Amino acid sequence: MGKGVAVTYALWAVGGPLGLHHLYLRRDSHALLWLLTCGGFGVGWAREIFRIPAYVEEANQGSAGGRGQRRRAPPPPVSPTRFAGQVCVGIYFGVVALIGLSSLSFFYLLVLPLCVGAGVHLVSCAGHETSDLRKTLTACLLTSPIFYGRAISTLPISLAASVTAAQNRRYKQPTPPKPLGVRLYHLGLAWLAFTAPLGYCVFYNTTATLSYLVECVAALLDWLWFFPQLQRLLGFFLLLPYRVLCLLTGGGELGGLGEDWEIVLEKMLWQHWERERKSREVLSVSSDASLDEITQSYRELVKLWHPDHNPQRPEEAAERFLQIQEAYKTLLSLHKTQRGE
């Protein structure tokens, strides 16, 4: 049965950012991409208003067997839009990995490049095109050690993977259609694999999540210091979700378009920084104190305020003892986060 343009537009309008119209057209890779990026960060979804008729025509040709002619077809033309999407989604997958998977062993050598490569390959598989996954992942693994441990490492890894994917682009070969239940099952597994680590980190380690986001954004903006106009433009788009949220929730004045992004990030992280500041006050260490200095101060204060050593004021000693323990735990966790352990 042929696909209808009106139905596709309806699904695009109702659930376009979730990829419902691509699911209807049997473009499962594109549907997964939209599901994980909220419609290509909104830009891809809006752009599709002019492309839906072509999508429907392609889906109907594919169901009629017209795609079999691609078996001997030359490689598809290079698409700057697809290349830009590969780079952006590769960085996005890398940031998600930094947030949710950075505690894994060999993260920067193995986990991060594989996640970036998966994001790039997902864009490569959108529509009727695909690429060589093995070569894309190899490019990521070879690039990763060069930028080991750097917050900006996702950018060069994603660029290398995108170039490799573009060089090995090809048309997909026709495959028999799968039942809807099987397709939904596969999409559900992919969605869970993507969101489970991120959800765990967001709900159980919010401060580390925000720290990683701020570190990545700050590194990216600092890297663009010699392009001030591009830096301001990127800062505006980074602030756009915050401004929309304030507008929808009646958050008052949003400030001018030139509001510094750091002010917003500082508001988001105020509780995290305040907790860190109080912890340093409790342990009597400076903001640039090393882990050894923090540990030494902790051991001295624990001995000083141990309840067994203060029989004259047991309640005060017990309270200070707990504060010292909590402060040391906070600063120890912070140091592990900054070192990517």
PDB file of N, CA and C in Angstrom, residues 9 32 40 59 67 71 73 90 96 126 144 147 166 214 218 223 249 255 307 320:
ATOM      1  N   TYR A   9       2.508  14.475   6.284  1.00  0.00           N
ATOM      2  CA  TYR A   9       2.535  15.836   6.832  1.00  0.00           C
ATOM      3  C   TYR A   9       1.861  15.889   8.204  1.00  0.00           C
ATOM      4  N   LEU A  32      15.134   6.989  14.173  1.00  0.00           N
ATOM      5  CA  LEU A  32      15.960   6.895  15.378  1.00  0.00           C
ATOM      6  C   LEU A  32      16.789   8.156  15.575  1.00  0.00           C
ATOM      7  N   GLY A  40      16.645  16.416  14.925  1.00  0.00           N
ATOM      8  CA  GLY A  40      17.839  17.120  14.449  1.00  0.00           C
ATOM      9  C   GLY A  40      17.967  18.473  15.098  1.00  0.00           C
ATOM     10  N   ALA A  59       9.739   6.503  -0.790  1.00  0.00           N
ATOM     11  CA  ALA A  59       9.202   5.347  -0.068  1.00  0.00           C
ATOM     12  C   ALA A  59       8.317   4.500  -0.977  1.00  0.00           C
ATOM     13  N   ARG A  67      14.170   0.566  -5.882  1.00  0.00           N
ATOM     14  CA  ARG A  67      15.476   0.778  -5.294  1.00  0.00           C
ATOM     15  C   ARG A  67      16.481  -0.288  -5.725  1.00  0.00           C
ATOM     16  N   ARG A  71      21.853  -0.997  -6.962  1.00  0.00           N
ATOM     17  CA  ARG A  71      22.887  -2.000  -6.706  1.00  0.00           C
ATOM     18  C   ARG A  71      24.163  -1.655  -7.475  1.00  0.00           C
ATOM     19  N   ALA A  73      24.674   1.461  -8.891  1.00  0.00           N
ATOM     20  CA  ALA A  73      24.719   2.912  -9.044  1.00  0.00           C
ATOM     21  C   ALA A  73      26.018   3.462  -8.476  1.00  0.00           C
ATOM     22  N   GLY A  90      27.866  13.665  15.901  1.00  0.00           N
ATOM     23  CA  GLY A  90      29.028  13.019  16.494  1.00  0.00           C
ATOM     24  C   GLY A  90      29.464  13.713  17.769  1.00  0.00           C
ATOM     25  N   VAL A  96      27.223  13.284  25.297  1.00  0.00           N
ATOM     26  CA  VAL A  96      26.395  12.363  26.081  1.00  0.00           C
ATOM     27  C   VAL A  96      27.260  11.285  26.732  1.00  0.00           C
ATOM     28  N   ALA A 126      20.923   7.760   7.451  1.00  0.00           N
ATOM     29  CA  ALA A 126      19.619   8.394   7.280  1.00  0.00           C
ATOM     30  C   ALA A 126      19.223   8.400   5.808  1.00  0.00           C
ATOM     31  N   SER A 144      41.436   9.556  18.395  1.00  0.00           N
ATOM     32  CA  SER A 144      41.211   9.776  19.820  1.00  0.00           C
ATOM     33  C   SER A 144      42.488   9.944  20.640  1.00  0.00           C
ATOM     34  N   PHE A 147      44.082  13.529  20.944  1.00  0.00           N
ATOM     35  CA  PHE A 147      43.418  14.541  21.780  1.00  0.00           C
ATOM     36  C   PHE A 147      42.972  13.925  23.104  1.00  0.00           C
ATOM     37  N   ALA A 166      32.059  10.225   4.617  1.00  0.00           N
ATOM     38  CA  ALA A 166      31.754  10.830   3.319  1.00  0.00           C
ATOM     39  C   ALA A 166      32.549  10.153   2.200  1.00  0.00           C
ATOM     40  N   VAL A 214      29.287  22.256  31.170  1.00  0.00           N
ATOM     41  CA  VAL A 214      29.958  23.558  31.225  1.00  0.00           C
ATOM     42  C   VAL A 214      31.372  23.452  30.681  1.00  0.00           C
ATOM     43  N   ALA A 218      32.462  25.596  27.499  1.00  0.00           N
ATOM     44  CA  ALA A 218      33.519  26.582  27.692  1.00  0.00           C
ATOM     45  C   ALA A 218      34.701  26.305  26.771  1.00  0.00           C
ATOM     46  N   TRP A 223      37.787  27.917  22.153  1.00  0.00           N
ATOM     47  CA  TRP A 223      38.473  27.531  20.938  1.00  0.00           C
ATOM     48  C   TRP A 223      38.128  28.465  19.781  1.00  0.00           C
ATOM     49  N   THR A 249       7.571  29.620  30.951  1.00  0.00           N
ATOM     50  CA  THR A 249       7.275  29.532  32.379  1.00  0.00           C
ATOM     51  C   THR A 249       7.063  30.881  33.025  1.00  0.00           C
ATOM     52  N   GLY A 255      16.408  39.371  29.527  1.00  0.00           N
ATOM     53  CA  GLY A 255      17.650  40.048  29.218  1.00  0.00           C
ATOM     54  C   GLY A 255      17.792  40.238  27.717  1.00  0.00           C
ATOM     55  N   PRO A 307      34.830  12.548  68.059  1.00  0.00           N
ATOM     56  CA  PRO A 307      34.063  12.587  69.328  1.00  0.00           C
ATOM     57  C   PRO A 307      34.812  11.989  70.509  1.00  0.00           C
ATOM     58  N   ARG A 320      30.622  18.520  63.862  1.00  0.00           N
ATOM     59  CA  ARG A 320      31.767  18.939  63.046  1.00  0.00           C
ATOM     60  C   ARG A 320      32.408  17.747  62.341  1.00  0.00           C
TER      61      ARG A 320
END
